PDB file of C-alpha atoms in Angstrom:
ATOM      1  CA  MET P 977      -0.131  -0.084   0.116  1.00 66.00           C
ATOM      2  CA  ALA P 978       1.546   3.318  -0.994  1.00 80.00           C
ATOM      3  CA  SER P 979       1.599   6.059   1.326  1.00 87.00           C
ATOM      4  CA  VAL P 980      -0.117   9.561   0.746  1.00 89.00           C
ATOM      5  CA  LYS P 981       1.225  12.863   1.982  1.00 92.00           C
ATOM      6  CA  THR P 982      -1.188  15.422   3.045  1.00 93.00           C
ATOM      7  CA  THR P 983      -1.242  18.538   5.180  1.00 92.00           C
ATOM      8  CA  ILE P 984      -2.741  19.604   8.605  1.00 95.00           C
ATOM      9  CA  VAL P 985      -5.266  22.511   7.927  1.00 96.00           C
ATOM     10  CA  GLN P 986      -6.802  24.950  10.540  1.00 96.00           C
ATOM     11  CA  ILE P 987     -10.540  24.300  11.192  1.00 94.00           C
ATOM     12  CA  GLY P 988     -11.691  26.822  13.526  1.00 94.00           C
ATOM     13  CA  ASP P 989      -9.762  26.690  16.879  1.00 95.00           C
ATOM     14  CA  SER P 990      -8.624  23.070  16.069  1.00 95.00           C
ATOM     15  CA  GLN P 991      -6.564  21.345  13.432  1.00 96.00           C
ATOM     16  CA  GLY P 992      -7.487  18.680  11.159  1.00 95.00           C
ATOM     17  CA  VAL P 993      -6.080  16.323   8.403  1.00 94.00           C
ATOM     18  CA  LEU P 994      -7.859  15.972   4.870  1.00 93.00           C
ATOM     19  CA  ILE P 995      -8.191  12.524   3.953  1.00 94.00           C
ATOM     20  CA  PRO P 996      -8.540  11.601   0.391  1.00 93.00           C
ATOM     21  CA  LYS P 997     -11.870  10.125  -0.562  1.00 94.00           C
ATOM     22  CA  HIS P 998     -10.594   7.001  -2.177  1.00 92.00           C
ATOM     23  CA  LEU P 999      -8.746   6.168   1.270  1.00 92.00           C
ATOM     24  CA  LEU P1000     -11.739   6.672   3.095  1.00 93.00           C
ATOM     25  CA  GLU P1001     -13.581   4.327   0.961  1.00 92.00           C
ATOM     26  CA  GLN P1002     -10.708   1.961   0.798  1.00 91.00           C
ATOM     27  CA  CYS P1003     -10.730   1.486   4.692  1.00 90.00           C
ATOM     28  CA  HIS P1004     -14.462   1.640   5.117  1.00 89.00           C
ATOM     29  CA  LEU P1005     -14.321   4.934   7.124  1.00 92.00           C
ATOM     30  CA  GLN P1006     -17.386   6.920   7.396  1.00 89.00           C
ATOM     31  CA  GLU P1007     -18.641   9.465   9.979  1.00 88.00           C
ATOM     32  CA  GLU P1008     -16.912   8.306  13.079  1.00 90.00           C
ATOM     33  CA  VAL P1009     -13.326   7.311  13.535  1.00 92.00           C
ATOM     34  CA  GLU P1010     -10.913   6.380  16.391  1.00 92.00           C
ATOM     35  CA  LEU P1011      -7.539   8.241  16.970  1.00 94.00           C
ATOM     36  CA  GLU P1012      -4.907   6.129  18.636  1.00 95.00           C
ATOM     37  CA  PRO P1013      -1.597   7.968  19.400  1.00 97.00           C
ATOM     38  CA  ARG P1014       1.181   5.301  19.074  1.00 96.00           C
ATOM     39  CA  GLY P1015       4.780   6.684  19.253  1.00 96.00           C
ATOM     40  CA  ASN P1016       5.120   9.466  16.567  1.00 96.00           C
ATOM     41  CA  TYR P1017       2.481   7.735  14.584  1.00 94.00           C
ATOM     42  CA  LEU P1018      -1.528   8.599  14.546  1.00 94.00           C
ATOM     43  CA  ILE P1019      -3.333   5.467  13.896  1.00 94.00           C
ATOM     44  CA  ILE P1020      -6.937   6.216  12.468  1.00 94.00           C
ATOM     45  CA  LYS P1021      -9.617   3.413  12.440  1.00 92.00           C
ATOM     46  CA  GLY P1022     -13.143   2.812  12.287  1.00 89.00           C
ATOM     47  CA  PRO P1023     -14.944   2.752  15.449  1.00 83.00           C
ATOM     48  CA  THR P1024     -14.844  -0.773  17.112  1.00 82.00           C
ATOM     49  CA  THR P1025     -18.255  -2.477  17.991  1.00 79.00           C
ATOM     50  CA  PRO P1026     -17.735  -4.178  21.360  1.00 76.00           C
ATOM     51  CA  ARG P1027     -20.344  -6.815  20.724  1.00 80.00           C
ATOM     52  CA  ALA P1028     -19.425  -7.328  17.159  1.00 77.00           C
ATOM     53  CA  GLY P1029     -19.737 -11.178  16.179  1.00 82.00           C
ATOM     54  CA  ARG P1030     -21.377 -12.223  19.317  1.00 86.00           C
ATOM     55  CA  VAL P1031     -24.396 -13.660  17.643  1.00 88.00           C
ATOM     56  CA  GLU P1032     -22.344 -15.775  15.609  1.00 88.00           C
ATOM     57  CA  ILE P1033     -20.213 -16.960  18.702  1.00 89.00           C
ATOM     58  CA  PHE P1034     -23.478 -17.789  20.539  1.00 89.00           C
ATOM     59  CA  ARG P1035     -24.777 -19.614  17.536  1.00 90.00           C
ATOM     60  CA  LYS P1036     -21.891 -21.747  17.548  1.00 92.00           C
ATOM     61  CA  MET P1037     -21.855 -22.343  21.283  1.00 90.00           C
ATOM     62  CA  ALA P1038     -25.624 -23.564  20.937  1.00 91.00           C
ATOM     63  CA  GLU P1039     -24.771 -25.723  17.946  1.00 92.00           C
ATOM     64  CA  ALA P1040     -22.055 -27.244  20.165  1.00 92.00           C
ATOM     65  CA  GLY P1041     -24.259 -27.636  22.986  1.00 88.00           C
ATOM     66  CA  ASP P1042     -22.181 -25.279  24.952  1.00 87.00           C
ATOM     67  CA  ASP P1043     -24.839 -22.908  26.066  1.00 82.00           C
ATOM     68  CA  ALA P1044     -26.140 -24.454  29.390  1.00 80.00           C
ATOM     69  CA  MET P1045     -26.495 -21.956  32.235  1.00 76.00           C
ATOM     70  CA  LEU P1046     -23.639 -22.537  34.629  1.00 76.00           C
ATOM     71  CA  ASP P1047     -25.295 -21.089  37.780  1.00 73.00           C
ATOM     72  CA  GLU P1048     -28.830 -22.673  37.482  1.00 70.00           C
ATOM     73  CA  ASP P1049     -28.857 -23.014  41.380  1.00 73.00           C
ATOM     74  CA  ILE P1050     -28.960 -19.214  41.747  1.00 72.00           C
ATOM     75  CA  PRO P1051     -32.440 -17.876  41.910  1.00 69.00           C
ATOM     76  CA  LEU P1052     -32.888 -15.115  39.190  1.00 70.00           C
ATOM     77  CA  GLU P1053     -36.266 -14.009  40.886  1.00 76.00           C
ATOM     78  CA  THR P1054     -35.259 -11.482  43.765  1.00 78.00           C
ATOM     79  CA  THR P1055     -37.237  -9.486  46.220  1.00 80.00           C
ATOM     80  CA  TRP P1056     -35.739  -6.527  44.657  1.00 80.00           C
ATOM     81  CA  ASN P1057     -36.665  -7.591  41.311  1.00 77.00           C
ATOM     82  CA  ARG P1058     -40.493  -7.995  42.257  1.00 78.00           C
ATOM     83  CA  GLU P1059     -40.727  -5.045  44.391  1.00 82.00           C
ATOM     84  CA  GLU P1060     -38.211  -2.256  43.507  1.00 80.00           C
ATOM     85  CA  TRP P1061     -37.563  -2.905  39.684  1.00 76.00           C
ATOM     86  CA  GLN P1062     -39.550  -0.693  37.408  1.00 67.00           C
TER      87      GLN P1062
END
C-alpha cells in the first residue's frame, strides 16, 4: 500500500487532516473514527463495536451444546426484582 502525503489544516480553533476520498472508501471509514496515538504515529481506524460477532459466537456455542447455564442454582427472581425494579 502506497503512503499518501497530506497537510494539517486549520479548522476553527482546532486542526485537521484532509483524507482523500479513495482512502476513506478503501478503509470503509465513514462519519466516526477512533484516533490512537502510538509513538510518533497517529492510527486512524473505524469505531470498534464491542459486541460485534457475538451472535455468531453464541450460535456456534448452541450448535456445540455449550450454551447451558452455569449457575442454575442461583434464583433469578429476587425481592428487589419483584418490588423495586420498574
